[in-house]
Tab-separated table of C-alpha atoms in Angstrom:
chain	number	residue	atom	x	y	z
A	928	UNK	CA	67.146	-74.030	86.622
A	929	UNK	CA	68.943	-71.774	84.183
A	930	UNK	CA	67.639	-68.795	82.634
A	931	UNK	CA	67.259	-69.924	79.273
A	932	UNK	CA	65.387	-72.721	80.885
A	933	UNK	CA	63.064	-70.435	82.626
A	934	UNK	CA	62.668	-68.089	79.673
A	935	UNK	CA	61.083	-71.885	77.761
A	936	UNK	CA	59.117	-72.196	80.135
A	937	UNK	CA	57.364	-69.125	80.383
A	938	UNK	CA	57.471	-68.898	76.690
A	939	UNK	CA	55.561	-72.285	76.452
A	940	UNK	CA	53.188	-70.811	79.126
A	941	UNK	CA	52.301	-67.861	77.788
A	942	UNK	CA	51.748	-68.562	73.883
A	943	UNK	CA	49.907	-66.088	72.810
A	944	UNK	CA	51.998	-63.038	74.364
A	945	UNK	CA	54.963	-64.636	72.665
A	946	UNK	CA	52.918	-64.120	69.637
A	947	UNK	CA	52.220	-60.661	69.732
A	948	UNK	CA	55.639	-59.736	70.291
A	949	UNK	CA	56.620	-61.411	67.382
A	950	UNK	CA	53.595	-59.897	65.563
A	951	UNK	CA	55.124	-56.369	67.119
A	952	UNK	CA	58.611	-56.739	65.358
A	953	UNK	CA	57.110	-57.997	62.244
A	954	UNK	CA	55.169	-55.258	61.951
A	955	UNK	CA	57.990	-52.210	63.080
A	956	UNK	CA	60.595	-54.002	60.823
A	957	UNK	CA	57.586	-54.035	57.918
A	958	UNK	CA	56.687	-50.706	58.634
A	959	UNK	CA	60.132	-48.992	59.018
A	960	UNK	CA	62.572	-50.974	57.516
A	961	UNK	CA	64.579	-50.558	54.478
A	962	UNK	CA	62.712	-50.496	50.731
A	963	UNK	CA	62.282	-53.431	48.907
A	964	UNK	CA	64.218	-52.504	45.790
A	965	UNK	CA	62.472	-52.781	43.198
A	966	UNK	CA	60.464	-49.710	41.199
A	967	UNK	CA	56.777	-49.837	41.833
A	968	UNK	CA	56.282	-46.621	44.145
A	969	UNK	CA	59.044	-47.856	46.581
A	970	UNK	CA	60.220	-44.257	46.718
A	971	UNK	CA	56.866	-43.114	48.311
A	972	UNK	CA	56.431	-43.263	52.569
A	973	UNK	CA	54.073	-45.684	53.739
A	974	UNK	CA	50.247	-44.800	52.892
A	975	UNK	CA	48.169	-45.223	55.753
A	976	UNK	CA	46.358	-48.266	53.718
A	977	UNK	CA	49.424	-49.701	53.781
A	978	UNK	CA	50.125	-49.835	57.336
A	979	UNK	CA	46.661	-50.796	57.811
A	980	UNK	CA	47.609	-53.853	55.706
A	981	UNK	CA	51.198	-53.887	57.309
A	982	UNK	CA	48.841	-54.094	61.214
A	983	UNK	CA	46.521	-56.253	60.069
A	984	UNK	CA	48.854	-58.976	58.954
A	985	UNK	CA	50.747	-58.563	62.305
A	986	UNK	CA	47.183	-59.175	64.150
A	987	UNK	CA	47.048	-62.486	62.401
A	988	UNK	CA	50.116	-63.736	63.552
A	989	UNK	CA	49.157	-63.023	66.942
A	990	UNK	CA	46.512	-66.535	65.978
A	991	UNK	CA	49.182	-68.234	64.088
A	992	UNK	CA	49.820	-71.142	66.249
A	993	UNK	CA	45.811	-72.138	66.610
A	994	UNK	CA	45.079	-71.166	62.910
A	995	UNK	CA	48.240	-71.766	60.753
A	996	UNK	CA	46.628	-72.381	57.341
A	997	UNK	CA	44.399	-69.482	57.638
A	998	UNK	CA	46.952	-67.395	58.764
A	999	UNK	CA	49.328	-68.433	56.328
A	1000	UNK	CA	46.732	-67.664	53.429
A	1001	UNK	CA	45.922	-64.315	54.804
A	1002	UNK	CA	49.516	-63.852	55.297
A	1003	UNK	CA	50.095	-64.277	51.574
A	1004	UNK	CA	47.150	-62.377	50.121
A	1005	UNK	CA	48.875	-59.786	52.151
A	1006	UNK	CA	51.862	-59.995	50.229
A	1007	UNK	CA	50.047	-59.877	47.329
A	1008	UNK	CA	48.293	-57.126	48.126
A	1009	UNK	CA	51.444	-55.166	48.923
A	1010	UNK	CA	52.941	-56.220	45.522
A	1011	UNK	CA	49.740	-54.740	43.615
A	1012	UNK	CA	49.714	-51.283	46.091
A	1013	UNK	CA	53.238	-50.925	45.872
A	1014	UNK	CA	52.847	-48.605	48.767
A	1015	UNK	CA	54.552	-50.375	51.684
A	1016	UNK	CA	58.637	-49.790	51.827
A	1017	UNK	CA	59.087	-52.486	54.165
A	1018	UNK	CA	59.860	-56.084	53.611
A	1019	UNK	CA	56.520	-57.307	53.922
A	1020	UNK	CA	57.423	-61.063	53.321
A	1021	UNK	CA	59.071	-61.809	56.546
A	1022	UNK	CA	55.231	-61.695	58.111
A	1023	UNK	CA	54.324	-64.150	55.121
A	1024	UNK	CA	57.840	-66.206	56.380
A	1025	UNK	CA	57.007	-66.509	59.473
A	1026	UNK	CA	53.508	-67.687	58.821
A	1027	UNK	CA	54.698	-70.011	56.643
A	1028	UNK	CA	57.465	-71.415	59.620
A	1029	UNK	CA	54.305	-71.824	61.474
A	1030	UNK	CA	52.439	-73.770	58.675
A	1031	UNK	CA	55.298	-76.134	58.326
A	1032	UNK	CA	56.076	-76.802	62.072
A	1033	UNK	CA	52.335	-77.554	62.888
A	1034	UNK	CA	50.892	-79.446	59.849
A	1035	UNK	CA	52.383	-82.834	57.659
A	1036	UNK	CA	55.091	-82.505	55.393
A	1037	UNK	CA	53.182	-82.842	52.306
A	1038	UNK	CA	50.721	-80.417	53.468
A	1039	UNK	CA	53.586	-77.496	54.082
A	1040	UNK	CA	55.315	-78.576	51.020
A	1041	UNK	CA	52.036	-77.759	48.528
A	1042	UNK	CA	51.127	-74.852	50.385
A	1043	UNK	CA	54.870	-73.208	50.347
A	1044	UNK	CA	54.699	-74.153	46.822
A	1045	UNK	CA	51.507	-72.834	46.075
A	1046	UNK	CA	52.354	-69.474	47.903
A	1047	UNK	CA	55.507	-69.714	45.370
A	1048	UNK	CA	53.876	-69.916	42.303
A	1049	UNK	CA	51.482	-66.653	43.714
A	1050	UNK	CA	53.823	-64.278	44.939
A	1051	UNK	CA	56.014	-64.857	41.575
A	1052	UNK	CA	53.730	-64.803	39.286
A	1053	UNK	CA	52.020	-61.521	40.485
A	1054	UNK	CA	55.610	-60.067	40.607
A	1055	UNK	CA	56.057	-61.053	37.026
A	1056	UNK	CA	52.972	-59.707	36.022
A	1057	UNK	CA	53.507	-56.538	37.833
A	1058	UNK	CA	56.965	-55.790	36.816
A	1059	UNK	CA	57.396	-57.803	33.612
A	1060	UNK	CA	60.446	-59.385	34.382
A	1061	UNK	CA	61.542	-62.504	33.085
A	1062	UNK	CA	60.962	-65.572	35.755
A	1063	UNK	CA	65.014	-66.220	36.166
A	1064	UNK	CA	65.321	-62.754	37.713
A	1065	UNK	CA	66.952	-61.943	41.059
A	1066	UNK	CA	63.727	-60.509	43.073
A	1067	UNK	CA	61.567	-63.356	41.514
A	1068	UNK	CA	63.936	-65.996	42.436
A	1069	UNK	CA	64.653	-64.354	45.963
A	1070	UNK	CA	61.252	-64.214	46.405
A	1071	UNK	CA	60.503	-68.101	45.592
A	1072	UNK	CA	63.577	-68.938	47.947
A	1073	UNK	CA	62.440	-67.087	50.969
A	1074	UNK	CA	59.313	-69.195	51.016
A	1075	UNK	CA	61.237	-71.805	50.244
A	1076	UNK	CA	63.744	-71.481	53.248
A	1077	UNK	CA	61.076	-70.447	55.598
A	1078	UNK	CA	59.389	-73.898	54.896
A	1079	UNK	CA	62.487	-75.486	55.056
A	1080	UNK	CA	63.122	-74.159	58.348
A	1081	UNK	CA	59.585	-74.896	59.480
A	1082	UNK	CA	59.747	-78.692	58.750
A	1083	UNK	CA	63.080	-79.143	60.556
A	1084	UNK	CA	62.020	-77.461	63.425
A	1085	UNK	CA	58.614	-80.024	63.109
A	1086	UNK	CA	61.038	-83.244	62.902
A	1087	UNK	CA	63.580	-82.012	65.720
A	1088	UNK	CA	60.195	-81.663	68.061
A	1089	UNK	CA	58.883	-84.945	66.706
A	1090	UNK	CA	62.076	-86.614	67.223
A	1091	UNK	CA	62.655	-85.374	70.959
A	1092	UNK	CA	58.700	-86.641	71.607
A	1093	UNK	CA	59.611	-89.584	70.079
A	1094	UNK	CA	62.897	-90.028	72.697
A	1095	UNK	CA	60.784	-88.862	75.327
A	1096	UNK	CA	57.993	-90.937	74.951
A	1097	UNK	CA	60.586	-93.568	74.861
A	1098	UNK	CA	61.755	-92.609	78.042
A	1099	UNK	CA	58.428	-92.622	79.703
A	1100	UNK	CA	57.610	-96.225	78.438
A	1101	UNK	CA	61.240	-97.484	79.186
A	1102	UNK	CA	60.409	-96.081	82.794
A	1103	UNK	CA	56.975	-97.265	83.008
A	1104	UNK	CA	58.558	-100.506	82.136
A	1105	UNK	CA	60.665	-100.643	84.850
A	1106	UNK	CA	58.702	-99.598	87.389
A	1107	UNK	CA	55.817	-102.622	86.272
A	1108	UNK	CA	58.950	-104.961	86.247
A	1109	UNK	CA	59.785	-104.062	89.671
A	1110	UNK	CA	56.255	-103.891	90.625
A	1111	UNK	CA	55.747	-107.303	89.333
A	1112	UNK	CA	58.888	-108.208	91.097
A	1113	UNK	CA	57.643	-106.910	94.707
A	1114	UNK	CA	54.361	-108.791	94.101
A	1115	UNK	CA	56.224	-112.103	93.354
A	1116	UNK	CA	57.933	-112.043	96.102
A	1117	UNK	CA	55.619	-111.174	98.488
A	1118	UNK	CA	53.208	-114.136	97.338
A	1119	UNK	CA	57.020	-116.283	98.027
A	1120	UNK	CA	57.626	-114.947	101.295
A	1121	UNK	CA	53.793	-115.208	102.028
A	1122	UNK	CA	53.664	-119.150	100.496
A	1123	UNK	CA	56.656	-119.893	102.668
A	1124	UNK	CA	55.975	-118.124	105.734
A	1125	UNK	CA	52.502	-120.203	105.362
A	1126	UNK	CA	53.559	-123.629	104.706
A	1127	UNK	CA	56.509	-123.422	107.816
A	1128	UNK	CA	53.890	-122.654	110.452
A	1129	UNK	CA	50.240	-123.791	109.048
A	1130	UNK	CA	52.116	-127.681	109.710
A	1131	UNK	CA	53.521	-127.127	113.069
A	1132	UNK	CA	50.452	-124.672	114.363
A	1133	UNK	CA	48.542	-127.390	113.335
A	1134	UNK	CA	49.980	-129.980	115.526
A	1135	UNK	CA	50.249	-127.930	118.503
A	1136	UNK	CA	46.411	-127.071	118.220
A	1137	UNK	CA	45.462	-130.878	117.824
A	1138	UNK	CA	48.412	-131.963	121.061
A	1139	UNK	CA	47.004	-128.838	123.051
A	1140	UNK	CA	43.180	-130.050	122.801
A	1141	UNK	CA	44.379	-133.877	123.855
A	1142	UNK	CA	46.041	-132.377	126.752
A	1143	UNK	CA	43.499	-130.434	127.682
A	1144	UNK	CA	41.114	-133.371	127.586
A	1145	UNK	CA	43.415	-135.780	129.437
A	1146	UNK	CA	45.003	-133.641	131.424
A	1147	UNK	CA	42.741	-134.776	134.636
A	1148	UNK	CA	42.447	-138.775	133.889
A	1149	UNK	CA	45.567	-139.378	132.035
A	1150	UNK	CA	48.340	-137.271	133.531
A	1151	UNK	CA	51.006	-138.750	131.534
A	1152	UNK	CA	49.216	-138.531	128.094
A	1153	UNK	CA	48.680	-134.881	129.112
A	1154	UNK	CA	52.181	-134.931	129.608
A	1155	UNK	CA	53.531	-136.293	126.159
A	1156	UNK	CA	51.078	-133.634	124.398
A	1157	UNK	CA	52.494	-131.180	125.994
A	1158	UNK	CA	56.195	-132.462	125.314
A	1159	UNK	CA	54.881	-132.909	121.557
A	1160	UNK	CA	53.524	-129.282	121.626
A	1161	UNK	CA	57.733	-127.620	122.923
A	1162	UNK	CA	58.794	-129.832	120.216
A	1163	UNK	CA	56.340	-128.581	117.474
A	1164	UNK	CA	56.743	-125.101	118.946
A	1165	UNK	CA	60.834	-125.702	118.841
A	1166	UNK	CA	60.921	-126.707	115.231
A	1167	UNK	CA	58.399	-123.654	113.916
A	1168	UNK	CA	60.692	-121.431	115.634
A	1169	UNK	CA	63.693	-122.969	113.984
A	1170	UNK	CA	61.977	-122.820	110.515
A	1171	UNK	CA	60.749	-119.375	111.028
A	1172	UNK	CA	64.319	-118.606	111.588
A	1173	UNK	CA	65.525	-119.756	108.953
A	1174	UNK	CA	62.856	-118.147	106.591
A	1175	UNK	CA	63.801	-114.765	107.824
A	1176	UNK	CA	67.099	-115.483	107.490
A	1177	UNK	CA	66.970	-115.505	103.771
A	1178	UNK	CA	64.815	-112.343	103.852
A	1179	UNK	CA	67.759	-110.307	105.662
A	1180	UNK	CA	70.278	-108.296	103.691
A	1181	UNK	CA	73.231	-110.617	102.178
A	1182	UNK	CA	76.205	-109.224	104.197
A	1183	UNK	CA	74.068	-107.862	106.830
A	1184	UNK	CA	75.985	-108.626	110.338
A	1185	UNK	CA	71.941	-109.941	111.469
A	1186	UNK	CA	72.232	-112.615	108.938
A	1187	UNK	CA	71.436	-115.976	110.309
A	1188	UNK	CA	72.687	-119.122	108.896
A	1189	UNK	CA	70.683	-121.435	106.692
A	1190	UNK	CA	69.745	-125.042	106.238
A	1191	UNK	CA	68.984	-126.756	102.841
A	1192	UNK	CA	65.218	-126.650	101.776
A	1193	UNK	CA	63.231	-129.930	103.225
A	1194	UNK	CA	62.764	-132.297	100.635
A	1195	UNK	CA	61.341	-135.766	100.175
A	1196	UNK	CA	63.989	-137.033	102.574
A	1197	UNK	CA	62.426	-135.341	105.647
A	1198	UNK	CA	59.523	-137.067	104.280
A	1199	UNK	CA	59.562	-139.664	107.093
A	1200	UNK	CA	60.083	-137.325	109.826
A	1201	UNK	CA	56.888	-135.477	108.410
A	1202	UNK	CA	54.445	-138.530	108.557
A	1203	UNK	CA	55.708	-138.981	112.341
A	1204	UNK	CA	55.018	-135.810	113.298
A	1205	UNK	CA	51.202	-136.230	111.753
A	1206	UNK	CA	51.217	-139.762	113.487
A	1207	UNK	CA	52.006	-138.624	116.877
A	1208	UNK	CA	49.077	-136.041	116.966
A	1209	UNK	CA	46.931	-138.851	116.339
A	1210	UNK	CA	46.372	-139.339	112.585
A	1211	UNK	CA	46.231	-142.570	110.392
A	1212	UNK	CA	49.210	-141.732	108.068
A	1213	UNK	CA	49.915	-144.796	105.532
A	1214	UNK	CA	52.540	-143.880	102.789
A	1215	UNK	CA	53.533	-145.928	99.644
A	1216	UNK	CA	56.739	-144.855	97.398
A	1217	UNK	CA	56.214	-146.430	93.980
A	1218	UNK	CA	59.641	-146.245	91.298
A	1219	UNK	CA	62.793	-145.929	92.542
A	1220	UNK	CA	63.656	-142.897	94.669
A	1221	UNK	CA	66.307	-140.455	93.250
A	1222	UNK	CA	67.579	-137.014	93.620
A	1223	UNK	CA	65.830	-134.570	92.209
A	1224	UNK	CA	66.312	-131.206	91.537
A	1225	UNK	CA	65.826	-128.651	94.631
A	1226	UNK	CA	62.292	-126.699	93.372
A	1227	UNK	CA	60.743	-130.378	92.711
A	1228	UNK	CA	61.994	-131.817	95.790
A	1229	UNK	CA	61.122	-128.399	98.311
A	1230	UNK	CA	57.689	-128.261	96.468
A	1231	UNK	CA	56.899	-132.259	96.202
A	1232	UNK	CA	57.216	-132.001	100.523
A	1233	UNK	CA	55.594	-129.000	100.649
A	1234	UNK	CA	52.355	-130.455	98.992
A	1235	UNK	CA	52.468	-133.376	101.074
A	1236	UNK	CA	53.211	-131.142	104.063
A	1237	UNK	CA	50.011	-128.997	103.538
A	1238	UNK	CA	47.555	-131.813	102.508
A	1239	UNK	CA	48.211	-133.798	105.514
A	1240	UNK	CA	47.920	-130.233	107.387
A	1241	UNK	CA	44.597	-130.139	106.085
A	1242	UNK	CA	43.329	-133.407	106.472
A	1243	UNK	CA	44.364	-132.854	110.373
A	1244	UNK	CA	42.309	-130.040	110.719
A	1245	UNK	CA	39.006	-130.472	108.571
A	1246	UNK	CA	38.731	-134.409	107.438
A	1247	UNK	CA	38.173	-135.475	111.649
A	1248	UNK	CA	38.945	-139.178	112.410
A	1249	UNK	CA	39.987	-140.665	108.931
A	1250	UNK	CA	42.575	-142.966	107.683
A	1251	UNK	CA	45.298	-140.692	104.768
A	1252	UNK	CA	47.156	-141.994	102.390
A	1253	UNK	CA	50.072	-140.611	100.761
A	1254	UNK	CA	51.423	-142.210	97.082
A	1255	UNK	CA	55.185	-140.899	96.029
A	1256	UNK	CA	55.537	-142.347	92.156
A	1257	UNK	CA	59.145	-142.043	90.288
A	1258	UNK	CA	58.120	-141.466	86.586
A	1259	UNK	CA	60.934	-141.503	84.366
A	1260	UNK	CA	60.281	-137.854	83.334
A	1261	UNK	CA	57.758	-137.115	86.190
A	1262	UNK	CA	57.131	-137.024	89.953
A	1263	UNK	CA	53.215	-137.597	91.439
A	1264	UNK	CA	52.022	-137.182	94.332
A	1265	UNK	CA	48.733	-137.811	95.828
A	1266	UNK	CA	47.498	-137.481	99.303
A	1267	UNK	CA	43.793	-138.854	99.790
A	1268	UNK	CA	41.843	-139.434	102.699
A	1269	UNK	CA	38.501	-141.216	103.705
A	1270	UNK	CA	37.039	-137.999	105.580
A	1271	UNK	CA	34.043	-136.361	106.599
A	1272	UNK	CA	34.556	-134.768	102.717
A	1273	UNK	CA	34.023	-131.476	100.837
A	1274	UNK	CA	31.428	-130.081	103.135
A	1275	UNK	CA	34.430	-129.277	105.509
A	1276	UNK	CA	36.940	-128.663	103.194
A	1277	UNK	CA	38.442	-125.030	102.322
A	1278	UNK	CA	36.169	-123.170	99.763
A	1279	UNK	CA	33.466	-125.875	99.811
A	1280	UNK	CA	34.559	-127.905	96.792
A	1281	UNK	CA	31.678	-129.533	94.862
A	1282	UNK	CA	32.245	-132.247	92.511
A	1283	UNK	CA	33.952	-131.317	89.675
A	1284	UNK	CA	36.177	-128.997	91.133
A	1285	UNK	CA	39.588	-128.952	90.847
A	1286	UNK	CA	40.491	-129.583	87.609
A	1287	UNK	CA	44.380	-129.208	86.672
A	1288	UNK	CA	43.720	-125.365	85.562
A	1289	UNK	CA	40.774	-124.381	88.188
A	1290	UNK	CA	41.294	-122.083	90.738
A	1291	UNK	CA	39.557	-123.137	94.173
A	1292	UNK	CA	36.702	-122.053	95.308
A	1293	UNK	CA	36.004	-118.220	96.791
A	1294	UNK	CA	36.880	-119.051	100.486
A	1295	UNK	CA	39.455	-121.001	100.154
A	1296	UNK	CA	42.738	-121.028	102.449
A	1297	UNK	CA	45.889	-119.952	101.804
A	1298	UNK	CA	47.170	-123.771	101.620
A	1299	UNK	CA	45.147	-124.874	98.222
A	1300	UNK	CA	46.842	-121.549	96.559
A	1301	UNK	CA	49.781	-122.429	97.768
A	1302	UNK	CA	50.645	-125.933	96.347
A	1303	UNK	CA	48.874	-124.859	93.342
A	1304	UNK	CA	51.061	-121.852	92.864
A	1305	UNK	CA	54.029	-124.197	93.924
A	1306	UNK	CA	53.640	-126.819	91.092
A	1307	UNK	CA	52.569	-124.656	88.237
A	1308	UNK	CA	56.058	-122.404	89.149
A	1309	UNK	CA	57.456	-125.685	88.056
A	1310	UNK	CA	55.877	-127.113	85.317
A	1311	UNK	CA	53.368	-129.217	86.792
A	1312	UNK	CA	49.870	-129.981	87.105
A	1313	UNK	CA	47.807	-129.712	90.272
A	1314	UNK	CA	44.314	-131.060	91.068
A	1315	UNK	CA	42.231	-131.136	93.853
A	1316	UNK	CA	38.656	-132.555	95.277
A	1317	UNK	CA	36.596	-135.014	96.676
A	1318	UNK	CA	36.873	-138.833	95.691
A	1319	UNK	CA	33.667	-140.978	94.451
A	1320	UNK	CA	32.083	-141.775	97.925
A	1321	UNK	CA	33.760	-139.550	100.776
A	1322	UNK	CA	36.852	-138.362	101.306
A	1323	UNK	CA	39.013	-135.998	99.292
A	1324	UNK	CA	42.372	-135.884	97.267
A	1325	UNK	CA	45.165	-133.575	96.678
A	1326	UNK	CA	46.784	-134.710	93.150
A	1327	UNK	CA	49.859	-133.185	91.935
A	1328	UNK	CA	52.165	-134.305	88.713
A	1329	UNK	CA	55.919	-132.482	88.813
A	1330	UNK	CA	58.333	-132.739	85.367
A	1331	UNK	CA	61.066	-134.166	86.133
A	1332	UNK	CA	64.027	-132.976	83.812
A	1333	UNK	CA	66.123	-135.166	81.838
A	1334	UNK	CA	69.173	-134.938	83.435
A	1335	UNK	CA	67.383	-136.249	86.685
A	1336	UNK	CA	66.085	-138.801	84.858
A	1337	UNK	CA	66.937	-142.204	85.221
């Protein structure tokens, strides 16, 4: 920090002994400088009156920054006072400047303007009625151009602060800005890495939990049942640690030596593989593709599978023995998918649905997993509509309509 710097500071610190020092030199240049020039008694020393007037007009400015209209009205009856005395060598104005300076660098411009004017049209006309000069003389003239200049320079030092405020507060809000950006940024992501993480292992956990309770309960009668459980459990476990990889790998820093390599996004085309996965742990999986199938764009396809993926996740762990079905329709501007099941129904379902819930804009139900979030979050980040809850009767149904663009269109 330089010293100018430091000298601010303390300055802005320590206001009011800034003010008396200035209130010091006013009142030794006042008191001992050079006469004013013109005849009334200027050839006479200072009168102790007068430095009493001289002192207390320095004592005001020490309270110029808190009161700068009063002080700038005592400072001028001051000057007016001197004028009618006559007793006072010293330029007395420059404590009525400064006052003024003050006035116009803490109030409006209007307000500084009318008051410098006002102070004018005093301090001239007293000097014209004390001396009986003309108006277009040099001291009356000088004197309405001092006041003049010290508002002057007053109101530009008000507009310079103003302005660098203005920049600064500028600043701060550009900052502020960026900082909720990025916050907004880290929280996006987070709920991304946390959907994803989520829908590559709730599936496969899922599986191994339902494989590792039939080998567990066969594992003494049926040997070989145990057996295939157990082989469908390595495989489950095999493909959550691929996908897991693969997650992370887009995490890691591009370049980074660590990177791992990645596969596309699933999509409707692993859709198959899916519903055999779901079959072999034992549930009732019957799916029906209506419209012709088509590419579609990534985001459709990797959230279309994921809200199959997690549905029939769900059904496997809270519907018990019950027959799903799983309805792909090709719109020609839209994709929907609906996975419905004939359940034990929304008294085991996440967050306790009642009927009602669900609608295409409510949120579920306080308690409900991460897995209802998810696809919702999924297809409103793409346009679509998402609605969940139990069907007329028992069961329950995951509903989900995805835009299709026009250029995917058939």
């Amino acid at each position: 920090m330089s010293r100018v710097t430091r000298l601010r500071e303390a300055a802005r610190s320590h206001p009011y002994l800034v003010d008396t020092f200035i209130a010091c030199l006013a009142f030794v240049a006042t008191v001992l400088g050079p006469p004013a020039g013109h005849r009334f008694r200027m050839d006479l020393p200072p009168t102790p009156g007068a430095v009493a007037l001289a002192g207390a007009m320095g004592v005001a400015l020490v309270f110029r920054r808190a009161s700068p209209r009063l002080v700038a009205a005592v400072a001028v009856a001051g000057s007016v006072a001197q004028l009618v005395t006559g007793g006072l060598r010293g330029p007395l104005d420059l404590v009525a400047a400064v006052a003024l300076v003050t006035l116009a660098v803490h109030t409006p411009r209007r307000v500084s303007w009318t008051s410098g004017a006002i102070a004018a049209l005093i301090l001239a006309g007293t000097r014209i009625v004390l001396s009986g000069d003309p108006w277009f003389t040099s001291q009356v003239v000088g004197q309405v151009a001092w006041i003049g200049m010290a508002i002057a320079v007053g109101d530009a030092v008000r507009s310079r602060r103003a302005y660098v405020a203005a920049v600064e507060e500028r600043a701060r809000r550009a900052e502020q800005t960026r900082e909720e950006e990025a916050e907004r940024r880290v929280m996006e992501e987070r709920l991304r890495i946390a959907r994803e993480l989520h829908d590559v292992l709730a599936h496969h956990i899922a599986l191994i939990n339902v494989q590792a309770q039939v080998a567990s309960h066969v594992m003494d009668a049926e040997p070989r049942q145990a057996r295939e459980a157990l082989g469908h459990i390595r495989l489950a476990g095999r493909a959550a640690l691929d996908e897991l990889r693969t997650t992370v790998g887009l995490l890691r820093r591009p370049g980074s030596a660590e990177e791992l390599p990645t596969e596309p996004a699933p999509g409707l085309d692993r859709l198959p593989q899916l519903i055999t996965s779901f079959t072999a742990a034992g549930l009732d999986v019957d799916c029906h593709l209506e419209g012709t199938p088509r590419p579609l764009p990534s985001p459709v396809e990797l959230t279309a599978f994921r809200v199959v993926q997690e549905a029939l996740t769900n059904v496997s762990k809270h519907a018990g023995p019950a027959t799903t079905r799983v309805r792909i329709a090709y719109g020609q501007r839209d994709l929907t998918i609906e996975v419905s099941d004939d359940g034990r129904g929304r008294a085991s379902r996440p967050g306790g649905l009642r009927d009602g819930d669900g609608g295409p804009d409510a949120a579920p139900a306080s308690g409900a997993g991460h897995g209802l979030v998810g696809m919702r979050e999924r297809a409103l980040s793409v346009g679509g509509t998402f609605s969940v809850g139990p069907v007329p009767g028992r069961g329950f149904r995951v509903h989900a309509v995805l835009p299709v663009p026009a250029a995917s269109a058939v």
